[in-house]
PDB file of C-alpha atoms in Angstrom:
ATOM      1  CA  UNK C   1     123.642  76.912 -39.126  1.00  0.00           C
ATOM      2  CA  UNK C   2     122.023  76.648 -42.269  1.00  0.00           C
ATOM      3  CA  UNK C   3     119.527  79.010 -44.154  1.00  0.00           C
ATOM      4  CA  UNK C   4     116.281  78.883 -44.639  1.00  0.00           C
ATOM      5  CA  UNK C   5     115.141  78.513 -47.789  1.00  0.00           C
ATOM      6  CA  UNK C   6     113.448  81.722 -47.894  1.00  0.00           C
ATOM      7  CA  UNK C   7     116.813  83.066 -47.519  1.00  0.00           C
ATOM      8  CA  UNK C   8     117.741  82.615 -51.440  1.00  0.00           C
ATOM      9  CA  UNK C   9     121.114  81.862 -50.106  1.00  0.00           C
ATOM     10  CA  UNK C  10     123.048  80.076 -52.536  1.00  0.00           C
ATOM     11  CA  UNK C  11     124.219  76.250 -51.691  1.00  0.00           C
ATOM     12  CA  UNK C  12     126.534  73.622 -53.285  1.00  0.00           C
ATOM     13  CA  UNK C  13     125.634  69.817 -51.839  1.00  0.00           C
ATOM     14  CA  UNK C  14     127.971  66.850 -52.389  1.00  0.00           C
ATOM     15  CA  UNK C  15     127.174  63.223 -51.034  1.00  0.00           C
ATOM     16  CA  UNK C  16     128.856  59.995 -51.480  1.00  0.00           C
ATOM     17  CA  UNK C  17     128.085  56.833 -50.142  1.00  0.00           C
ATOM     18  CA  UNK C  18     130.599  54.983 -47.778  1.00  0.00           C
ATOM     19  CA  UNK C  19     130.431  51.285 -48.893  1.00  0.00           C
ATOM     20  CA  UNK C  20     131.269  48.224 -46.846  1.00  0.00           C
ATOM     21  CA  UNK C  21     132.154  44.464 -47.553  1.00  0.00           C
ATOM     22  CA  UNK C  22     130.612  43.066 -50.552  1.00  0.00           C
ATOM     23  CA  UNK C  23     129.898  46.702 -51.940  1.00  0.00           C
ATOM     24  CA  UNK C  24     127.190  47.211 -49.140  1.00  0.00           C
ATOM     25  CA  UNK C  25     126.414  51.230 -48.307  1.00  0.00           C
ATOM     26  CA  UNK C  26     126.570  51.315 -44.730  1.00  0.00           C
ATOM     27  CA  UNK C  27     126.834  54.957 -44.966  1.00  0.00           C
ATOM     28  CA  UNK C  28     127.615  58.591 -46.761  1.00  0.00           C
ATOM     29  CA  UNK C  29     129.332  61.727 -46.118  1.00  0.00           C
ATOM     30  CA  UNK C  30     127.417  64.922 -47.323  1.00  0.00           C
ATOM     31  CA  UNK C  31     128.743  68.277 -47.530  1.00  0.00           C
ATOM     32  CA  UNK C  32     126.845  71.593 -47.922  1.00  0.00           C
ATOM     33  CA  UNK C  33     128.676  74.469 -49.168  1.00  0.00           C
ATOM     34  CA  UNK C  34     127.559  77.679 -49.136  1.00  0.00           C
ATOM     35  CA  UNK C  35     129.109  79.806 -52.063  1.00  0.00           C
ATOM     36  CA  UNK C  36     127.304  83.389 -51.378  1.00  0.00           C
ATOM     37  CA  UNK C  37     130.625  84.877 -51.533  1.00  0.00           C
ATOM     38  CA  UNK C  38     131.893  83.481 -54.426  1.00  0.00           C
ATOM     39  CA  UNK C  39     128.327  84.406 -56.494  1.00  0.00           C
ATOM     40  CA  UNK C  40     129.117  87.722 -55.103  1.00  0.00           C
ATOM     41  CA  UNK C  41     132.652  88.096 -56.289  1.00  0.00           C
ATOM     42  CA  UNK C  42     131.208  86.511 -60.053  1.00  0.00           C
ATOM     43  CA  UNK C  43     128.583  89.171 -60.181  1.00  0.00           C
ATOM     44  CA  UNK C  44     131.158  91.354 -59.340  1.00  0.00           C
ATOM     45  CA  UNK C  45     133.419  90.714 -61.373  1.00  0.00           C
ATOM     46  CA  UNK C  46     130.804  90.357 -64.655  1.00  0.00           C
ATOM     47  CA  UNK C  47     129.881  94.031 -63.452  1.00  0.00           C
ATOM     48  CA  UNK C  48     133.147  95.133 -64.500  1.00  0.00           C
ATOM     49  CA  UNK C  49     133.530  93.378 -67.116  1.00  0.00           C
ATOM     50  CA  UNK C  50     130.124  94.533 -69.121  1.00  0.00           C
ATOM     51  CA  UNK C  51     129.341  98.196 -67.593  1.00  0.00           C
ATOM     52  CA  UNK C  52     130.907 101.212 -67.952  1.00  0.00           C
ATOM     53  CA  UNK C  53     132.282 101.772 -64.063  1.00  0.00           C
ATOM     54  CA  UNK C  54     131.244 105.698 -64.697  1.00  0.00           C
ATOM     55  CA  UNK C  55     127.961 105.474 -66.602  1.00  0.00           C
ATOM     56  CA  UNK C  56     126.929 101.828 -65.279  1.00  0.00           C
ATOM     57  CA  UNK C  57     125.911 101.586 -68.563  1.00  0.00           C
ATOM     58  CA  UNK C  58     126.342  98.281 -71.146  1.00  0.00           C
ATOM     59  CA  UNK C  59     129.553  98.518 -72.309  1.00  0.00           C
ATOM     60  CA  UNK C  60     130.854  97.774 -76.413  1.00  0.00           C
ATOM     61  CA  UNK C  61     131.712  93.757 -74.999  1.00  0.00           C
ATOM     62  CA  UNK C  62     128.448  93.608 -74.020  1.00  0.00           C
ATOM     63  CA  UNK C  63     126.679  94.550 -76.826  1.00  0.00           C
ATOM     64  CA  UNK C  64     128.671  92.816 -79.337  1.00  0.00           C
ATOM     65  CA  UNK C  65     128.060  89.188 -77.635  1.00  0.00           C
ATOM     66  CA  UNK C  66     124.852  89.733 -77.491  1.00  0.00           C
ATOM     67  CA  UNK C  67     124.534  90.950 -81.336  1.00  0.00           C
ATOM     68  CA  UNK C  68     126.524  87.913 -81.923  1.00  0.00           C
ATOM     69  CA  UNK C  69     124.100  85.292 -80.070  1.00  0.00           C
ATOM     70  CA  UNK C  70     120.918  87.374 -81.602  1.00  0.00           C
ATOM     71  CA  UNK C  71     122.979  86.884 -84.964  1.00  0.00           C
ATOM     72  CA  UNK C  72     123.519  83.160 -84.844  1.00  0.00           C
ATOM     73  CA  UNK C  73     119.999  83.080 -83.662  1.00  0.00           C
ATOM     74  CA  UNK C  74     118.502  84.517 -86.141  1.00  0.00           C
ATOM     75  CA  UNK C  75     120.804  82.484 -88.618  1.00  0.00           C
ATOM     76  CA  UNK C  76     119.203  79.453 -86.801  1.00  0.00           C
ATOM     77  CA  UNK C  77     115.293  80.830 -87.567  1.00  0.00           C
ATOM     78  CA  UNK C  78     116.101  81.957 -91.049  1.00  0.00           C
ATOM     79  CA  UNK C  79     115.231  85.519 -89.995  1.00  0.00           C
ATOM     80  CA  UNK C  80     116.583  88.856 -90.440  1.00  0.00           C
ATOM     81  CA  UNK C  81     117.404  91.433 -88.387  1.00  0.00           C
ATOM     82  CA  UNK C  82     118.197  95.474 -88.723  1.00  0.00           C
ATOM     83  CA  UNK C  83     120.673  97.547 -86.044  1.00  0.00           C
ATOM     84  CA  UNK C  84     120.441 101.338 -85.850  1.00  0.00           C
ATOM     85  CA  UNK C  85     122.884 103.592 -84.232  1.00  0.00           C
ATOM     86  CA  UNK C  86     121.959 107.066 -83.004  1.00  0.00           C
TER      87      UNK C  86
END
């Protein structure tokens, strides 16, 4: 069975074409995957690797790649930028 669309579930499709004499398609094999699992176990695992498990708050990894893309953005814009720490 597959989802409806409504569903949001997330799919993976593949299709190649099955090709007779002279090169001709006379047919194709598709294959739907469906990876809801594995997005789960990603978002899973990015949890852990970002949040504090206690707090479920941003951890120090997560806040220094994102100073680092704001950095190189800003490098990129010619602006500046300011960080305060309380």
């Amino acid at each position: 069975r597959l989802p409806k669309a409504s569903e949001g579930t997330p799919l993976r499709a593949f299709f190649n074409g099955v090709h007779g004499m002279g090169n001709r398609m006379v047919g194709g094999v598709a294959i739907v995957e469906d990876f809801t699992e594995r997005k789960r176990s990603e978002e899973i695992i990015y949890r852990q690797a970002y949040y504090d498990a206690l707090t479920d708050l941003p951890n120090r990894r997560l806040f220094i790649e994102r100073m680092e893309a704001l950095y190189q953005e800003a490098g990129h814009a010619r602006r500046g930028g300011l960080v305060m720490f309380m």
